[in-house]
C-alpha positions as CSV (number, residue, x, y, z in Angstrom):
1,X,-0.2,-0.1,0.0
2,X,1.5,3.3,-0.9
3,X,1.3,6.3,1.4
4,X,-1.3,8.7,0.8
5,X,-4.4,6.4,1.0
6,X,-6.9,8.1,3.2
7,X,-6.7,11.3,5.0
8,X,-5.4,11.6,8.6
9,X,-8.0,14.2,9.2
10,X,-10.8,11.8,8.4
11,X,-12.0,8.7,9.8
12,X,-14.0,5.9,7.9
13,X,-17.0,4.0,9.6
14,X,-19.0,1.0,8.3
15,X,-22.1,-0.7,9.8
16,X,-23.4,-4.1,8.7
17,X,-26.8,-5.5,9.9
18,X,-27.1,-8.6,11.9
19,X,-29.4,-11.4,10.7
20,X,-32.1,-13.7,12.0
21,X,-32.0,-17.0,10.3
22,X,-35.6,-17.8,9.7
23,X,-35.6,-21.2,8.0
24,X,-33.1,-23.3,6.1
25,X,-30.1,-22.4,8.2
26,X,-27.6,-25.4,8.0
27,X,-28.3,-26.2,4.3
28,X,-25.7,-23.7,3.5
29,X,-22.9,-25.5,5.1
30,X,-20.7,-27.8,2.9
31,X,-20.8,-30.7,2.0
32,X,-24.4,-30.7,1.8
33,X,-24.7,-27.2,0.0
34,X,-22.3,-28.3,-2.8
35,X,-23.7,-32.0,-3.1
36,X,-27.4,-31.2,-2.9
37,X,-27.7,-27.3,-3.0
38,X,-29.0,-25.4,0.1
39,X,-31.8,-22.8,0.5
40,X,-32.1,-20.1,3.3
41,X,-34.6,-17.5,4.4
42,X,-33.4,-14.9,6.5
43,X,-33.7,-11.2,7.3
44,X,-31.5,-8.3,8.8
45,X,-32.4,-6.4,11.7
46,X,-31.5,-2.9,13.2
47,X,-28.7,-4.6,15.2
48,X,-25.3,-4.0,13.8
49,X,-21.6,-4.7,13.7
50,X,-19.7,-1.3,13.6
51,X,-16.1,-0.9,12.2
52,X,-14.5,2.5,12.7
53,X,-11.1,2.9,10.8
54,X,-8.8,6.1,11.6
55,X,-5.7,6.5,9.7
56,X,-2.5,6.7,11.6
57,X,0.9,8.5,10.4
58,X,2.9,5.2,11.3
59,X,2.9,1.8,10.1
60,X,1.1,0.0,13.3
61,X,-2.2,-1.5,13.3
62,X,-4.0,-0.9,16.5
63,X,-7.5,-2.7,17.3
64,X,-9.7,-1.6,20.1
65,X,-12.7,-4.1,20.9
66,X,-14.8,-4.4,24.0
67,X,-15.0,-8.2,23.3
68,X,-11.4,-8.9,22.0
69,X,-9.6,-6.3,23.8
70,X,-6.5,-4.3,22.5
71,X,-4.4,-5.6,19.9
72,X,-1.4,-4.0,18.1
73,X,0.9,-5.2,15.3
74,X,3.4,-3.7,12.7
75,X,2.5,-3.7,9.3
76,X,5.7,-3.3,7.3
77,X,7.0,-7.0,8.2
78,X,4.9,-8.8,5.7
79,X,1.6,-10.7,6.0
80,X,0.1,-10.9,9.6
81,X,0.0,-14.5,11.0
82,X,-3.1,-16.2,12.1
83,X,-3.0,-17.3,15.6
84,X,-6.9,-17.0,16.8
85,X,-6.2,-13.1,17.9
86,X,-8.1,-10.8,15.8
87,X,-7.8,-13.0,12.7
88,X,-10.6,-11.4,10.7
89,X,-9.1,-7.9,10.6
90,X,-5.6,-9.5,9.9
91,X,-7.1,-11.6,7.0
92,X,-8.8,-8.1,5.4
93,X,-5.4,-6.3,6.0
94,X,-3.4,-9.1,4.3
95,X,-5.8,-9.4,1.4
96,X,-5.6,-5.5,0.6
97,X,-1.9,-5.3,1.3
98,X,-2.3,-2.6,3.7
99,X,1.1,-1.1,5.2
100,X,-0.1,2.3,6.4
101,X,-0.9,2.2,10.0
102,X,-4.5,2.5,11.2
103,X,-6.7,2.5,14.4
104,X,-9.6,0.3,14.1
105,X,-12.7,0.3,16.8
106,X,-14.9,-2.6,16.5
107,X,-18.4,-2.7,18.1
108,X,-21.3,-5.0,18.0
109,X,-24.9,-4.7,19.3
110,X,-25.0,-8.4,19.9
111,X,-22.7,-10.5,22.3
112,X,-20.3,-13.0,20.5
113,X,-22.0,-16.3,20.2
114,X,-25.5,-15.1,19.9
115,X,-26.5,-16.6,16.6
116,X,-27.1,-13.5,14.8
117,X,-24.1,-14.0,12.4
118,X,-21.8,-11.8,14.5
119,X,-18.3,-12.6,13.1
120,X,-19.4,-12.7,9.4
121,X,-21.2,-9.5,9.7
122,X,-18.1,-7.9,11.5
123,X,-15.8,-9.1,8.6
124,X,-18.3,-7.6,6.1
125,X,-18.1,-4.4,8.0
126,X,-14.2,-4.5,8.1
127,X,-14.2,-5.1,4.5
128,X,-16.5,-2.0,3.5
129,X,-14.4,0.2,6.1
130,X,-11.1,-0.6,4.6
131,X,-12.1,-0.6,1.1
132,X,-13.8,2.9,1.5
133,X,-10.3,4.0,2.9
134,X,-8.2,2.8,0.3
135,X,-10.9,4.2,-2.5
136,X,-11.8,0.6,-3.9
137,X,-15.3,0.3,-5.0
138,X,-16.9,-2.9,-3.9
139,X,-20.6,-4.1,-4.7
140,X,-22.7,-6.0,-2.4
141,X,-21.9,-9.3,-4.1
142,X,-18.0,-8.6,-4.1
143,X,-18.0,-8.1,-0.2
144,X,-19.9,-11.1,0.4
145,X,-17.8,-13.3,-1.6
146,X,-14.6,-11.9,-0.2
147,X,-16.2,-12.1,3.4
148,X,-16.7,-15.9,2.8
149,X,-13.5,-16.5,1.2
150,X,-11.5,-14.9,4.2
151,X,-13.5,-16.2,6.9
152,X,-14.1,-19.7,5.8
153,X,-11.3,-20.6,3.2
154,X,-8.2,-18.4,4.4
155,X,-8.9,-18.4,8.3
156,X,-10.6,-21.7,8.4
157,X,-13.7,-20.9,10.4
158,X,-16.4,-23.3,10.0
159,X,-19.7,-22.3,8.8
160,X,-22.2,-21.5,6.0
161,X,-22.6,-18.8,3.4
162,X,-25.8,-17.1,4.6
163,X,-24.4,-14.6,7.1
164,X,-21.9,-12.7,4.9
165,X,-24.5,-12.3,2.2
166,X,-27.2,-11.4,4.5
167,X,-25.0,-8.6,6.1
168,X,-23.9,-7.5,2.7
169,X,-27.5,-7.3,0.9
170,X,-29.9,-6.6,3.7
171,X,-33.6,-7.3,4.0
172,X,-35.7,-10.4,3.6
173,X,-33.7,-12.8,1.2
174,X,-34.1,-16.3,-0.1
175,X,-30.6,-17.6,-0.8
176,X,-30.1,-20.7,-3.2
177,X,-26.7,-22.1,-2.6
178,X,-24.8,-24.7,-4.5
179,X,-21.3,-25.6,-5.6
180,X,-21.4,-22.5,-8.1
181,X,-22.1,-19.9,-5.5
182,X,-25.1,-18.0,-4.0
183,X,-28.1,-16.6,-5.8
184,X,-29.8,-14.1,-3.6
185,X,-33.4,-13.5,-4.3
186,X,-35.2,-10.5,-2.5
187,X,-38.5,-11.8,-0.7
188,X,-41.1,-8.9,-1.8
189,X,-43.3,-8.8,1.3
190,X,-46.1,-6.3,1.1
191,X,-45.6,-3.3,3.6
192,X,-48.6,-4.4,5.6
193,X,-47.5,-7.9,5.9
194,X,-44.0,-6.8,7.0
195,X,-45.5,-4.5,9.7
196,X,-47.7,-7.2,10.9
197,X,-45.0,-9.5,10.9
198,X,-42.9,-7.1,12.8
199,X,-45.5,-6.8,15.5
200,X,-46.0,-10.5,15.9
201,X,-42.3,-11.4,16.0
202,X,-40.5,-11.9,19.3
203,X,-36.6,-12.0,19.7
204,X,-35.2,-13.0,22.8
205,X,-31.8,-13.8,24.4
206,X,-31.6,-16.9,26.3
207,X,-28.7,-15.7,28.3
208,X,-26.1,-18.3,27.1
209,X,-23.8,-17.9,24.1
210,X,-22.4,-20.9,22.3
211,X,-19.4,-21.7,20.0
212,X,-20.9,-22.5,16.6
213,X,-18.0,-24.5,15.4
214,X,-18.5,-27.5,17.4
215,X,-22.1,-27.7,16.7
216,X,-21.3,-27.3,13.0
217,X,-18.8,-29.9,13.1
218,X,-21.2,-32.5,14.6
219,X,-23.7,-31.6,11.8
220,X,-21.3,-32.3,9.2
221,X,-20.2,-35.6,10.8
222,X,-23.9,-36.5,11.1
223,X,-24.4,-35.6,7.3
224,X,-21.4,-37.6,6.3
225,X,-22.8,-40.7,8.0
226,X,-26.3,-40.2,6.4
227,X,-27.9,-39.4,9.7
228,X,-29.4,-35.9,9.0
229,X,-29.9,-35.7,5.1
230,X,-33.7,-36.0,5.0
231,X,-33.8,-33.3,8.0
232,X,-31.7,-31.0,5.8
233,X,-33.8,-31.7,2.6
234,X,-37.1,-30.8,4.6
235,X,-35.3,-27.7,6.0
236,X,-34.5,-26.4,2.5
237,X,-38.2,-27.1,1.5
238,X,-39.5,-25.3,4.4
239,X,-37.4,-22.3,3.6
240,X,-38.9,-22.0,0.2
241,X,-42.5,-22.5,1.6
242,X,-42.1,-20.0,4.1
243,X,-40.8,-17.4,1.7
244,X,-44.1,-18.1,-0.4
245,X,-46.2,-17.7,2.6
246,X,-44.7,-14.3,3.5
247,X,-45.1,-13.4,-0.2
248,X,-48.8,-14.4,0.0
249,X,-49.2,-12.4,3.3
250,X,-50.0,-15.7,5.4
251,X,-48.2,-14.9,8.6
252,X,-50.1,-17.8,10.5
253,X,-48.8,-20.2,7.7
254,X,-45.3,-18.9,8.3
255,X,-45.7,-19.6,11.9
256,X,-46.7,-23.2,11.5
257,X,-43.9,-23.7,8.8
258,X,-41.4,-22.0,11.6
259,X,-42.6,-24.7,14.0
260,X,-42.1,-27.5,11.6
261,X,-38.7,-26.3,10.6
262,X,-37.4,-26.2,14.1
263,X,-38.3,-29.9,14.5
264,X,-36.2,-30.8,11.6
265,X,-33.4,-28.4,12.6
266,X,-33.1,-30.2,16.0
267,X,-32.4,-33.4,14.1
268,X,-29.2,-31.8,12.4
269,X,-27.1,-32.5,15.6
270,X,-27.8,-33.5,19.2
271,X,-26.0,-30.3,20.0
272,X,-28.7,-27.9,18.4
273,X,-31.0,-27.8,21.3
274,X,-30.8,-28.8,25.1
275,X,-33.1,-29.0,28.2
276,X,-33.3,-25.3,28.6
277,X,-33.8,-24.4,25.2
278,X,-36.6,-27.1,25.0
279,X,-38.4,-25.9,28.0
280,X,-38.4,-22.1,27.0
281,X,-39.8,-23.3,23.5
282,X,-42.6,-25.4,25.0
283,X,-43.5,-22.3,27.3
284,X,-43.5,-20.0,24.4
285,X,-45.7,-22.2,22.5
286,X,-48.2,-22.5,25.5
287,X,-48.2,-18.8,26.0
288,X,-49.2,-18.0,22.3
289,X,-46.4,-18.4,20.1
290,X,-47.1,-20.3,16.7
291,X,-43.6,-21.4,16.2
292,X,-40.1,-20.5,16.7
293,X,-36.5,-21.6,16.5
294,X,-32.9,-20.9,17.7
295,X,-31.3,-18.2,15.2
296,X,-27.9,-19.6,13.9
297,X,-26.2,-22.9,14.5
298,X,-28.1,-23.5,17.8
299,X,-27.0,-24.3,21.3
300,X,-27.9,-20.9,22.9
301,X,-28.0,-17.4,21.9
302,X,-31.1,-15.7,20.4
303,X,-34.4,-17.4,19.9
304,X,-37.1,-15.9,17.3
305,X,-40.8,-16.7,17.5
306,X,-43.8,-15.7,15.5
307,X,-46.9,-15.4,17.8
308,X,-50.7,-15.4,17.3
309,X,-52.0,-11.9,16.6
310,X,-52.9,-11.1,20.1
311,X,-50.4,-13.1,22.2
312,X,-47.0,-11.4,21.7
313,X,-47.2,-9.7,24.9
314,X,-48.2,-12.7,26.8
315,X,-45.3,-14.9,25.4
316,X,-43.0,-12.2,26.3
317,X,-44.3,-12.0,29.8
318,X,-43.9,-15.6,30.3
319,X,-40.4,-15.9,29.1
320,X,-39.4,-12.9,31.0
321,X,-40.5,-14.7,34.2
322,X,-38.0,-17.5,33.4
323,X,-34.9,-15.2,33.0
324,X,-35.2,-14.5,29.3
325,X,-34.3,-11.2,28.0
326,X,-36.9,-9.8,25.3
327,X,-34.9,-7.7,22.8
328,X,-36.7,-4.9,20.9
329,X,-35.9,-4.7,17.1
330,X,-37.0,-3.8,13.7
331,X,-36.3,-5.3,10.3
332,X,-33.7,-3.4,8.3
333,X,-33.9,-3.7,4.7
334,X,-30.5,-2.1,4.2
335,X,-27.3,-3.9,4.0
336,X,-23.6,-2.9,4.7
337,X,-22.9,0.8,4.4
338,X,-20.0,3.1,4.9
339,X,-19.2,6.7,5.3
340,X,-16.2,9.0,6.3
341,X,-16.3,12.0,8.8
342,X,-13.9,14.7,9.7
343,X,-11.8,13.7,12.6
344,X,-12.1,17.0,14.6
């Protein structure tokens, strides 16, 4: 990287939306996705990963994060080595050949291991901030492909394809995934339907995070043994059916399909659910939820429910009695965005 990229009097900020995996999550993970083709329905929400890049006058990268702590590294000694410490920004820095120093502030509206696609969303925000700084024009598909390549193939973090594309594109999307790549189809939901779904949706935090890599590894092992192929097939079908239900404005049907989808998702691996999650789910159904699921790989984090038209408050109240934190949110149709400001 040559001197002069960016301006020391400006900083560059990017924001990428977190996502709720509604149906089909897990079918975007290889080897199933490459062999049989996956399909995922998801939506982004107004919870974000933020990345703020401030150029420095030296050759040092200095990362600040409330979760990962502080990290510094010189950028004039060749590619940064991966060791599990801030590997996401190392991968982005190496890819773009950055040698000018910068400060990087990393923030997220959700805790790590929450099931909202946090790490993938963060690397999307990082790519957007760095590309904005160096003046490289990147489109949503470019950012998503690069984020997947760096996170999954370069660093080697286990996972699927949906998170990077959700963060890059934003909105309600149905994603068809196969060995050739990802086809993102916007789910065209009527505004009244989206508003009603918003009202009847409940997002709550179980209070426990989880490490998705172990769950995904277990799912892959089960697929290789032929133990969960039918469940993955059915989940893929239900993602498409749920997309149709929302387009048709049938929220009741979407809730029923969500319930059915959760039943199949639990068959991916014995690590997807546990006694606590099962009890909370049963409580929500008894209180007026039509269907629900754990967002993401499973094992903890956030749970998402679609409730009967007049029962959302009842479901929330019962879950809160059992220590669950209900999280206010809105659907956000926008994908990753970046901007720059004067560093006063």
